[in-house]
Short mmCIF file of C-alpha atoms and ligand atoms in Angstrom, two decimals:
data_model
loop_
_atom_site.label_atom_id
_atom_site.label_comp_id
_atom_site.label_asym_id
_atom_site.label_seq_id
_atom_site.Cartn_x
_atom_site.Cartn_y
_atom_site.Cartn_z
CA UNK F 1 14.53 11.77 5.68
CA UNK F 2 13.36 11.92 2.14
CA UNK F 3 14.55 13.64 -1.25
CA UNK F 4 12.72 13.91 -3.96
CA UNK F 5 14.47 14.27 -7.98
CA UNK F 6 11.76 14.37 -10.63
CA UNK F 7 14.34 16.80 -12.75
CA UNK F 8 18.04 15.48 -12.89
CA UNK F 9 16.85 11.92 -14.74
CA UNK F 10 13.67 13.17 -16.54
CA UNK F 11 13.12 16.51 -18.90
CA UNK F 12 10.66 18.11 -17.03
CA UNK F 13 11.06 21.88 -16.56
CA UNK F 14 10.23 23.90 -13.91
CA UNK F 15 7.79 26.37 -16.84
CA UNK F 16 6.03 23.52 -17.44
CA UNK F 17 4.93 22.57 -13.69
CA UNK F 18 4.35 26.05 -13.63
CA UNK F 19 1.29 26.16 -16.26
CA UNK F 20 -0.45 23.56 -14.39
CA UNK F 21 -1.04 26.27 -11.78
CA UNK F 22 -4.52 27.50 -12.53
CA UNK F 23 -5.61 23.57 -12.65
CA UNK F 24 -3.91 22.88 -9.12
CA UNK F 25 -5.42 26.00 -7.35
CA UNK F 26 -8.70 24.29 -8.44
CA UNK F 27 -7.79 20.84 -7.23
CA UNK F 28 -6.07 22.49 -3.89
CA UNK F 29 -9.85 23.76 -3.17
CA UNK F 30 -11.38 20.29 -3.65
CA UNK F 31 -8.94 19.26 -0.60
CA UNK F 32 -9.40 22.20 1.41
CA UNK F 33 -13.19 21.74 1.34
CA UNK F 34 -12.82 18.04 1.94
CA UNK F 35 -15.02 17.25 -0.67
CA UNK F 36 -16.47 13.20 -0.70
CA UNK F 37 -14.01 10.69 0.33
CA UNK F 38 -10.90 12.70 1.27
CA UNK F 39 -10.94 12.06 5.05
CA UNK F 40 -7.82 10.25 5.15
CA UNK F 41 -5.94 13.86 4.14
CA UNK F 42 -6.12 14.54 7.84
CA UNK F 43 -5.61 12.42 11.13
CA UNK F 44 -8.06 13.41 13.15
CA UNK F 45 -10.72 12.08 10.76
CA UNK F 46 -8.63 8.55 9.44
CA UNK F 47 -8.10 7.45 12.73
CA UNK F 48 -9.28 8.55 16.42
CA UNK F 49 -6.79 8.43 19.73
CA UNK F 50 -9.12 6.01 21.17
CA UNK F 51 -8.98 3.73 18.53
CA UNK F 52 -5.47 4.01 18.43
CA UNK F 53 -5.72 3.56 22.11
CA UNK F 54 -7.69 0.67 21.68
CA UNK F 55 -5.79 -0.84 18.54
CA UNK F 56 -2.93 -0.90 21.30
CA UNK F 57 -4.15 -2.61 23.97
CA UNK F 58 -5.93 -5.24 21.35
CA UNK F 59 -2.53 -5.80 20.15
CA UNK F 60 -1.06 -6.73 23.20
CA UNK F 61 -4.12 -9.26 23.96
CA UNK F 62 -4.08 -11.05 20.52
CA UNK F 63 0.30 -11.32 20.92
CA UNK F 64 -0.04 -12.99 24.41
CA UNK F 65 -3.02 -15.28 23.03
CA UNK F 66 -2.37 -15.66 19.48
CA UNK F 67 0.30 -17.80 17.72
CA UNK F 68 -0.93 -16.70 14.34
CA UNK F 69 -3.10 -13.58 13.57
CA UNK F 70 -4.53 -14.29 10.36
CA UNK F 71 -5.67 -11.50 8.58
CA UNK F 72 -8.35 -11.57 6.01
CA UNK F 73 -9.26 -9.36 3.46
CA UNK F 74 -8.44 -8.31 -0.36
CA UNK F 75 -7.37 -5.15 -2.94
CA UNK F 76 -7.18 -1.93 0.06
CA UNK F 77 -8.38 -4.14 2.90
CA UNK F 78 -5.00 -5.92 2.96
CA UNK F 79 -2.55 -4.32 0.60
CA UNK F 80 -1.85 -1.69 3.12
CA UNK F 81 -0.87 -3.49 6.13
CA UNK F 82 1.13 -6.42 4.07
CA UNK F 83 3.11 -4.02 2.26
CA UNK F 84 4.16 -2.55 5.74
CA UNK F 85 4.72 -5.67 7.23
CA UNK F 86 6.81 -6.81 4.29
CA UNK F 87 8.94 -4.32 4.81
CA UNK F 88 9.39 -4.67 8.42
CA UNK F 89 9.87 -8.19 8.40
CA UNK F 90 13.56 -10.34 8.89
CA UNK F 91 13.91 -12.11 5.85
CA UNK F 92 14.16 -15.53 8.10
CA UNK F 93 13.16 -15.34 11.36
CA UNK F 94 9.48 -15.89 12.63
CA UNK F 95 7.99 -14.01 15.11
CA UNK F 96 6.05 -15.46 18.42
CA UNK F 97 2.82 -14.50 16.72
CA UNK F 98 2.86 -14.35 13.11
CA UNK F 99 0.98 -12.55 10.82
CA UNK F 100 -0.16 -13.78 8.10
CA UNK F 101 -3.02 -12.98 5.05
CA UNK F 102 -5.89 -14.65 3.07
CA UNK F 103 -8.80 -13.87 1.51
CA UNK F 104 -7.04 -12.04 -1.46
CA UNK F 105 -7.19 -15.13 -4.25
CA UNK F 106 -9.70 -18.81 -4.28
CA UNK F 107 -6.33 -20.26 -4.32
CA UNK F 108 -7.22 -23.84 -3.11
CA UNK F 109 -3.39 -25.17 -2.46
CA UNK F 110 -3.17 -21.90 -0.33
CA UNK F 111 -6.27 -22.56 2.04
CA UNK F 112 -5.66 -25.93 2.34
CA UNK F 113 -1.95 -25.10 3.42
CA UNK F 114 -3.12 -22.81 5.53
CA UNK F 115 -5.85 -24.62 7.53
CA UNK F 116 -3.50 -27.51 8.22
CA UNK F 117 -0.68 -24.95 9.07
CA UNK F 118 -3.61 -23.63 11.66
CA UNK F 119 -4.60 -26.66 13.14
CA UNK F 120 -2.13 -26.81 15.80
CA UNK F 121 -1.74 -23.17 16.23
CA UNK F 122 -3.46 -20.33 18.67
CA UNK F 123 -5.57 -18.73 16.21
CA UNK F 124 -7.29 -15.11 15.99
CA UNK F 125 -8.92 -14.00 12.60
CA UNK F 126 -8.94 -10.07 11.76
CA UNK F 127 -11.89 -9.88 8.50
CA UNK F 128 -11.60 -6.74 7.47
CA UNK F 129 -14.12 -5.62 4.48
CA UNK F 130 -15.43 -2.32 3.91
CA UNK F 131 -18.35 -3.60 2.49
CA UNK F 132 -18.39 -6.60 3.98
CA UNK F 133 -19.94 -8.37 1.27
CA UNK F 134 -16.63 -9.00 -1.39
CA UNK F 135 -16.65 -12.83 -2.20
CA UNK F 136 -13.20 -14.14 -1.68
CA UNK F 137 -12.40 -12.92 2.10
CA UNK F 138 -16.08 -13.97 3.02
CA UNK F 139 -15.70 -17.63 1.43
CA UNK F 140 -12.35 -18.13 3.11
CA UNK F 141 -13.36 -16.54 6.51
CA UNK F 142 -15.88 -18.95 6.57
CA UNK F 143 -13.76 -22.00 5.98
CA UNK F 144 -11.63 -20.53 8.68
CA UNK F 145 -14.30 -19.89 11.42
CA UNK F 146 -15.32 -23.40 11.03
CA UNK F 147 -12.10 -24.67 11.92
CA UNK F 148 -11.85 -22.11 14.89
CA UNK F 149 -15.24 -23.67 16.00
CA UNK F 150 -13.90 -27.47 15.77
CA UNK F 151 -10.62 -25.48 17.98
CA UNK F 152 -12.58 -23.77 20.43
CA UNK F 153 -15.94 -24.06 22.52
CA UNK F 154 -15.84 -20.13 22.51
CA UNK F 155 -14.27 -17.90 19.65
CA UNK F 156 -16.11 -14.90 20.84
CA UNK F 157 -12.58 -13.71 21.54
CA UNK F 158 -10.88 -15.42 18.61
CA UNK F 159 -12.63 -12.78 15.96
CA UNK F 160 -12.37 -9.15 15.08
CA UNK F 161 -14.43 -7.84 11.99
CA UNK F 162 -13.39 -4.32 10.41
CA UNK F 163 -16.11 -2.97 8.09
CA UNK F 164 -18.44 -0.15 7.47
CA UNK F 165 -20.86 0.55 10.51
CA UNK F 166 -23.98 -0.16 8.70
CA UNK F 167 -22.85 -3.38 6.57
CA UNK F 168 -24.70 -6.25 6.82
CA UNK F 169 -21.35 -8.22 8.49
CA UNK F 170 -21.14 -5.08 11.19
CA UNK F 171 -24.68 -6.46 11.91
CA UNK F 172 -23.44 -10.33 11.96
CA UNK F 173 -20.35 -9.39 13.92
CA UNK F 174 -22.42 -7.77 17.00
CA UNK F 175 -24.87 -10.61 16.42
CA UNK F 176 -21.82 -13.02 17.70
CA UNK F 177 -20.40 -10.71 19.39
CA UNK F 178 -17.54 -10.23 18.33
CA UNK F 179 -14.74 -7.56 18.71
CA UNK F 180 -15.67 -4.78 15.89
CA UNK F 181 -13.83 -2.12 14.45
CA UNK F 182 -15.10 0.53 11.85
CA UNK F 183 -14.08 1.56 8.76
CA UNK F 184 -14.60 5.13 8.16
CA UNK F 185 -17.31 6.09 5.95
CA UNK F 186 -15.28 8.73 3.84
CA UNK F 187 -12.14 6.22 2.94
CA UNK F 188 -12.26 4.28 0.20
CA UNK F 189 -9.98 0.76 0.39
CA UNK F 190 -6.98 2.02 -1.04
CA UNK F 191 -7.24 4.87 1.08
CA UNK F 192 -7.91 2.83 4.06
CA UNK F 193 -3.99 1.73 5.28
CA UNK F 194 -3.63 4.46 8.10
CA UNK F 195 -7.39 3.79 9.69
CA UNK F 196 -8.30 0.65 11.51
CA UNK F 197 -7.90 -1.52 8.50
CA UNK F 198 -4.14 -1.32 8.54
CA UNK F 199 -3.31 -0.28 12.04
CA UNK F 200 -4.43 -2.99 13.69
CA UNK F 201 -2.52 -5.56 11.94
CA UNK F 202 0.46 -3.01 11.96
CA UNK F 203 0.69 -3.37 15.57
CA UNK F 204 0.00 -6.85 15.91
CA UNK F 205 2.81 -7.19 14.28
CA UNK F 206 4.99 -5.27 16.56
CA UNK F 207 5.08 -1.98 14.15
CA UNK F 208 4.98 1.60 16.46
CA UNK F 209 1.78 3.16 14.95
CA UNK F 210 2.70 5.98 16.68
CA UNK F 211 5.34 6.21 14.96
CA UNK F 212 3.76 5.89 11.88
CA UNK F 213 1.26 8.61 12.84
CA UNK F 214 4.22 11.21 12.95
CA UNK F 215 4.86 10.18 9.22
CA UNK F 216 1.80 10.98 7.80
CA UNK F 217 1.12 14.01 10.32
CA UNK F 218 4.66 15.29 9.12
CA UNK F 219 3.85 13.79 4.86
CA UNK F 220 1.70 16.98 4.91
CA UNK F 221 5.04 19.06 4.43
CA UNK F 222 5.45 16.90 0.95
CA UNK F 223 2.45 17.96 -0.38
CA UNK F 224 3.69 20.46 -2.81
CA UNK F 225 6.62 17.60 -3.76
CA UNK F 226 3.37 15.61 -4.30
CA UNK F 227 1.64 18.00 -6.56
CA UNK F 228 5.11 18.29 -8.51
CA UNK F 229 5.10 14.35 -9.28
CA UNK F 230 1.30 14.14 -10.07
CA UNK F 231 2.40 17.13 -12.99
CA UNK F 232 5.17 15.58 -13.89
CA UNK F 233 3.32 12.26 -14.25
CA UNK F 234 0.53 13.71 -15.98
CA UNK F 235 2.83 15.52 -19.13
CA UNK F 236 5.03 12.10 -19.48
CA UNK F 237 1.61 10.26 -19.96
CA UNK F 238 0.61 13.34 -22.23
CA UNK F 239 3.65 12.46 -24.17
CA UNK F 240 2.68 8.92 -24.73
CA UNK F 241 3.91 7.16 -21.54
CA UNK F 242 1.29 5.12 -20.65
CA UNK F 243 2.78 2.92 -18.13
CA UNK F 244 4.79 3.76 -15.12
CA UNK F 245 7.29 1.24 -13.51
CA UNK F 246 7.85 1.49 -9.69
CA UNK F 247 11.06 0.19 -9.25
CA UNK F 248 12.70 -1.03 -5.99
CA UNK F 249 16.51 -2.15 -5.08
CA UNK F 250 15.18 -3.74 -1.70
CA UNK F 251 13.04 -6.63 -1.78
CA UNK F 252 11.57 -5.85 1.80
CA UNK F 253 9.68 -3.18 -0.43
CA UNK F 254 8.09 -5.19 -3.29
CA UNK F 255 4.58 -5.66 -1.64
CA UNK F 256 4.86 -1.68 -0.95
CA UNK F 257 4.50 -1.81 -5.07
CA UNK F 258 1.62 -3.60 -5.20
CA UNK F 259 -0.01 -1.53 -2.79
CA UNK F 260 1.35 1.30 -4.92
CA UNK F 261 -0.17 -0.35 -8.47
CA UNK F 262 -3.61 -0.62 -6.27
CA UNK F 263 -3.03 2.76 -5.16
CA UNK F 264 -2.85 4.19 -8.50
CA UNK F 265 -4.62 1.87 -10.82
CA UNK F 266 -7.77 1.94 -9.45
CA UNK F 267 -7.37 5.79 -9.03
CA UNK F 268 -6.63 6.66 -12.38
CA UNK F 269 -7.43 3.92 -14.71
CA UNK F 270 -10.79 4.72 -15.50
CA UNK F 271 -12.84 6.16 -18.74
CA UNK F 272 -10.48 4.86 -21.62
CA UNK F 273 -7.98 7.00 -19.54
CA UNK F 274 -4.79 6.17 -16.69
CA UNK F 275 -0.92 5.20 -16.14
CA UNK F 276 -0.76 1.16 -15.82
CA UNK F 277 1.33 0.78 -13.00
CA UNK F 278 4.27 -2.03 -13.25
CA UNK F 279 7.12 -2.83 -10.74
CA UNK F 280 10.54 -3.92 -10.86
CA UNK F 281 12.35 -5.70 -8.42
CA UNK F 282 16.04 -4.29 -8.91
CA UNK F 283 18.88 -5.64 -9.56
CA UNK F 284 17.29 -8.43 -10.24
CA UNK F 285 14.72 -7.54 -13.07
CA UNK F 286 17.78 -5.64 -14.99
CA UNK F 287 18.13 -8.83 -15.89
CA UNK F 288 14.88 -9.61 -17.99
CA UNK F 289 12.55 -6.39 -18.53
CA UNK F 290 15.80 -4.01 -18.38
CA UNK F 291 16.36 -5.06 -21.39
CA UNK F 292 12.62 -3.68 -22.78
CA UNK F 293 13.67 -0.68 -20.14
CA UNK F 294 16.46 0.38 -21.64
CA UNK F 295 15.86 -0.78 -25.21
CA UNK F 296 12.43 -1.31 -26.33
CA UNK F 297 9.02 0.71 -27.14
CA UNK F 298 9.15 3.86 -25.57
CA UNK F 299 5.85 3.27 -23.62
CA UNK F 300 6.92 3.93 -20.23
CA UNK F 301 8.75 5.78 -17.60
CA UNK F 302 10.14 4.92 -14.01
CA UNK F 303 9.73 6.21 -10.36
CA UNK F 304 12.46 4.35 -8.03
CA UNK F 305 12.90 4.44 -4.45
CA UNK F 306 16.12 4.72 -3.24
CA UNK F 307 17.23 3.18 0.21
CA UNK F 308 20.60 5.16 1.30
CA UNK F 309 21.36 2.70 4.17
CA UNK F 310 20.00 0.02 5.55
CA UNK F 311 22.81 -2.26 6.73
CA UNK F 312 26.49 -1.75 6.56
CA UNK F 313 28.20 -4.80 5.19
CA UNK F 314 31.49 -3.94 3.43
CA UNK F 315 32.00 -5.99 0.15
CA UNK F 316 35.72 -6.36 0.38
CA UNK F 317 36.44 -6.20 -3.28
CA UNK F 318 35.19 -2.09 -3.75
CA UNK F 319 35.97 -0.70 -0.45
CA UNK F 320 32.22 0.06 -0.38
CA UNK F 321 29.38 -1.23 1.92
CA UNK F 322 26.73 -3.02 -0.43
CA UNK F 323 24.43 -0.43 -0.06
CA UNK F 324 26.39 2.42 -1.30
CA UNK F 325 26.61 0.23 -4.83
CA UNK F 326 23.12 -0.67 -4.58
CA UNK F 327 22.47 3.75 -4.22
CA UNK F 328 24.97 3.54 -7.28
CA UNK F 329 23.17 1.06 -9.32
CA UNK F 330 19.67 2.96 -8.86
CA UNK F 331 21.90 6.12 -10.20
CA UNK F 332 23.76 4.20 -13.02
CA UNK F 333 20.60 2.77 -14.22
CA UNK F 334 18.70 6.17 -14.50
CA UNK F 335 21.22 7.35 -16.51
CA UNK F 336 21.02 4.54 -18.62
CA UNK F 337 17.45 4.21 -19.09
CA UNK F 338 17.76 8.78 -20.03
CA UNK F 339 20.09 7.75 -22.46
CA UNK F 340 17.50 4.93 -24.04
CA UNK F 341 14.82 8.19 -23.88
CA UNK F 342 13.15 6.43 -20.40
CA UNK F 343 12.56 8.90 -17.52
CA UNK F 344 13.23 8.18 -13.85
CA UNK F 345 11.96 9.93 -10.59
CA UNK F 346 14.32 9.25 -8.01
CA UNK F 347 12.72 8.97 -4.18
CA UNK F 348 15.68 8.36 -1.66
CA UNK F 349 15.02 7.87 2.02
CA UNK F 350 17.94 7.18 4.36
CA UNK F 351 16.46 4.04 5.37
CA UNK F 352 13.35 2.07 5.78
CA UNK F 353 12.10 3.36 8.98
CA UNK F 354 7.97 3.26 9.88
CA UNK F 355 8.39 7.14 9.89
CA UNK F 356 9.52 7.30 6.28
CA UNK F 357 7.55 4.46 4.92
CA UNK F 358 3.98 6.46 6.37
CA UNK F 359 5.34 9.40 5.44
CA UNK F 360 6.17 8.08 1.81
CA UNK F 361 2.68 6.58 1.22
CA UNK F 362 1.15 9.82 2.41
CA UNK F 363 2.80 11.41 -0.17
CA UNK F 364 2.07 8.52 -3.67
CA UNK F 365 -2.51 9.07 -2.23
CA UNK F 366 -1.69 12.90 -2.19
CA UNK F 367 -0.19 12.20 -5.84
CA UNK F 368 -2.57 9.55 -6.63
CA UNK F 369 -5.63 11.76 -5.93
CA UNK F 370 -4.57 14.43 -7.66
CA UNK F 371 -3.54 12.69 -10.72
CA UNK F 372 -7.18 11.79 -10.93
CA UNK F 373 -8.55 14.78 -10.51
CA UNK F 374 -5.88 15.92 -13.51
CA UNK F 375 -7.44 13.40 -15.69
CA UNK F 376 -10.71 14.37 -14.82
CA UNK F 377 -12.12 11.17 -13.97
CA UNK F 378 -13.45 10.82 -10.08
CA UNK F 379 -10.34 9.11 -8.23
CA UNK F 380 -12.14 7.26 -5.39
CA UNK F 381 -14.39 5.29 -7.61
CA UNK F 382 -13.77 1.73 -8.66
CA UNK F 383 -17.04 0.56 -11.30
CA UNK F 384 -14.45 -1.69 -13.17
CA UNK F 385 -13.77 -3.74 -10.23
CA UNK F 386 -17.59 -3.74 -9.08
CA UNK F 387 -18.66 -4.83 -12.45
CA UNK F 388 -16.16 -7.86 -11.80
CA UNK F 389 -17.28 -8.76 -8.12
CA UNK F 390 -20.96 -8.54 -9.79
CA UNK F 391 -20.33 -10.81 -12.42
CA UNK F 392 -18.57 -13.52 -10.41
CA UNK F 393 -21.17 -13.48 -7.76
CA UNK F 394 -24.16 -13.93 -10.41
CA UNK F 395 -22.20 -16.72 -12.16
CA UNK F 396 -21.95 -18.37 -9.20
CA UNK F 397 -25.32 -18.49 -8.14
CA UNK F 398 -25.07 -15.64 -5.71
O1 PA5 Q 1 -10.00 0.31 -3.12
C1 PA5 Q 1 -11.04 -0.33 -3.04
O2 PA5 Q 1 -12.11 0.19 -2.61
C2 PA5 Q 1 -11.13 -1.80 -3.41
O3 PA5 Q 1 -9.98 -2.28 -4.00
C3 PA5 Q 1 -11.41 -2.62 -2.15
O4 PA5 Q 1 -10.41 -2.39 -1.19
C4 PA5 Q 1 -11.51 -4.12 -2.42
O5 PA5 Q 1 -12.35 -4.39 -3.50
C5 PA5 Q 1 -12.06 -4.85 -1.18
O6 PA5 Q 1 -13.33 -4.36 -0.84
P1 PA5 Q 1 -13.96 -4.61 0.58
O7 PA5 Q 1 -13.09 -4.00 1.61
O8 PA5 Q 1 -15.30 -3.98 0.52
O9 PA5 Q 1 -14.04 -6.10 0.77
#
């Protein structure tokens, strides 16, 4: 279950969603008519039965050979599936076959960790790039595939590759032969977590896709919630809020906000013109930037997500389970941060479940397209961060 408040800790009004209609009907057309990359509005063209099929009984074949499954990828071609993970994962326990990421950062500490953490482990590498030719997964996939090589006489079964269908690594990978999966044409990275690119991994890890196929069949009733929050975000940045914070009270969900400030950052932030995204970690960051929160410029406002219950520990002292004063803290704070003239949207779901999580995300790329298309700039772009991979790969010779 989720519940949705962008009124009782904000000033929004229902007259002023209401003028925003003639814009929306417009925008409401571009989705109908499925204009360029908006095929991951619908199931049937994100992700097929038989891949799903197929993404099932892969998992099964990389758990029973695998120790680790190391995915590889960066920016939408990991954020997804990590996020999900994240929040799926026990805090301290390690699972038979783990799953773990690279690829996203020419962190040298972290590869060299990493290959002697692999050394003595069954290995099978997922490289997921839509274009297959982004720099840092493709330099650290190769480090990687030449230690599966010194591992194994044959790693014909050790490698999957997720990209477009006509990229130049879609033509390496059947080359080798090697295991391929596509990414759709019509999704852009960001867009990508419910196709291939973060199902795989998903299951891998033990998550019920299915499951989280009934979310984002079933986010589609959230869409007009999602319409209200893109309005809602668009007058508070009218007003001079320029950034918004995503704030959690559950660690599990931090890497969810990253995949959120992707989400929205590379949708918006374009032409002089976007929210920046920010998170919070709560209680914890009360602590340190509450203090800026609650006290400081008035630059920003706040969408938290609110966990009802998740375990039910009692804390002797209150007579209440640490979850009910963690619900109470995300309420105390909002009414706080109105008082210091900061805004909060309030999301609650009654616990992290794969159903609400899929069904949540469906709804922030419903928001986070049409934000875009409310600041007029073409969400499913991203020339800032091409101009970057350019420039690296020229500097370095490439
Ligand atoms: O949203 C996007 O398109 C980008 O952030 C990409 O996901 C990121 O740059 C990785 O690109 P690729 O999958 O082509 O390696």
């Amino acid at each position: 279950m989720i519940k949705y408040d962008f009124y009782t800790y904000t000033n929004l009004k229902k007259e002023q969603v209401s003028k925003y209609s003639s814009k929306i009907e417009k925008i409401k057309e571009i989705f109908q008519k499925k204009e360029s990359m908006l095929d991951w509005v619908d199931q049937e063209t994100t992700i097929s039965e038989e891949e799903v099929e197929d993404i099932l009984a892969s998992s099964l074949q990389i758990k029973k050979k695998a120790d680790v499954f190391l995915v590889i990828g960066i920016g939408g071609s990991y954020l997804g599936a990590y996020s999900f993970i994240k929040a799926f994962s026990n805090y301290f326990e390690k699972k038979d076959c783990e799953v773990l990421f690279a690829g996203y950062s020419l962190s040298s500490y972290y590869l060299n960790d990493l290959l002697n953490y692999l050394k003595d482990k069954d290995v099978v590498v997922n490289l997921i790039s839509k274009s297959g030719g982004t720099l840092e997964p493709n330099l650290i996939f190769d480090r990687v595939l030449a230690l599966l090589k010194e591992k194994y006489e044959d790693i014909t079964d050790r490698v999957i590759i997720t990209t477009d269908k006509e990229s130049a690594l879609m033509t390496y990978a059947k080359e080798n032969q090697f295991k391929t999966y596509e990414v759709p044409r019509n999704i852009g990275g960001r867009y990508s977590v419910f196709t291939t690119v973060g199902l795989l991994p998903m299951a891998v890890f033990g998550i019920d896709i299915k499951e989280i196929l009934r979310g984002i069949h079933d986010g589609k009733e959230d869409v007009a919630f999602a319409y209200e929050y893109a309005i809602s975000r668009d007058l508070s940045y009218k007003q001079g809020k320029k950034v918004e914070s995503f704030g959690v009270y559950e660690e599990k969900l931090l890497p969810f906000t990253e995949w959120l400030k992707q989400l929205f950052a590379e949708t918006q932030g374009k032409q002089e013109k976007g929210i920046l995204p920010i998170s919070t970690l709560n209680t914890r960051d009360l602590h340190s930037l509450g203090q800026f929160y609650q006290d400081g410029e008035k630059i920003l406002f706040e969408t938290n997500i609110k966990i009802e219950t998740t375990n039910t520990i009692d804390t002797f002292k209150y007579h209440l389970t640490l979850d009910e004063i963690n619900a109470k803290a995300v309420d105390a704070v909002a009414r706080a941060h109105k008082q210091g003239q900061v805004c909060s949207n309030i999301i609650t779901l009654d616990k992290i479940s794969y159903y609400n999580l899929a069904r949540l995300a469906y709804f922030f790329m419903i928001s986070a397209a049409v934000g875009g298309y409310l600041l007029d700039v073409n969400p499913f772009d991203q020339p800032g961060v091409e101009d970057y991979k350019k420039l690296l790969k020229e500097s370095i010779g490439e």
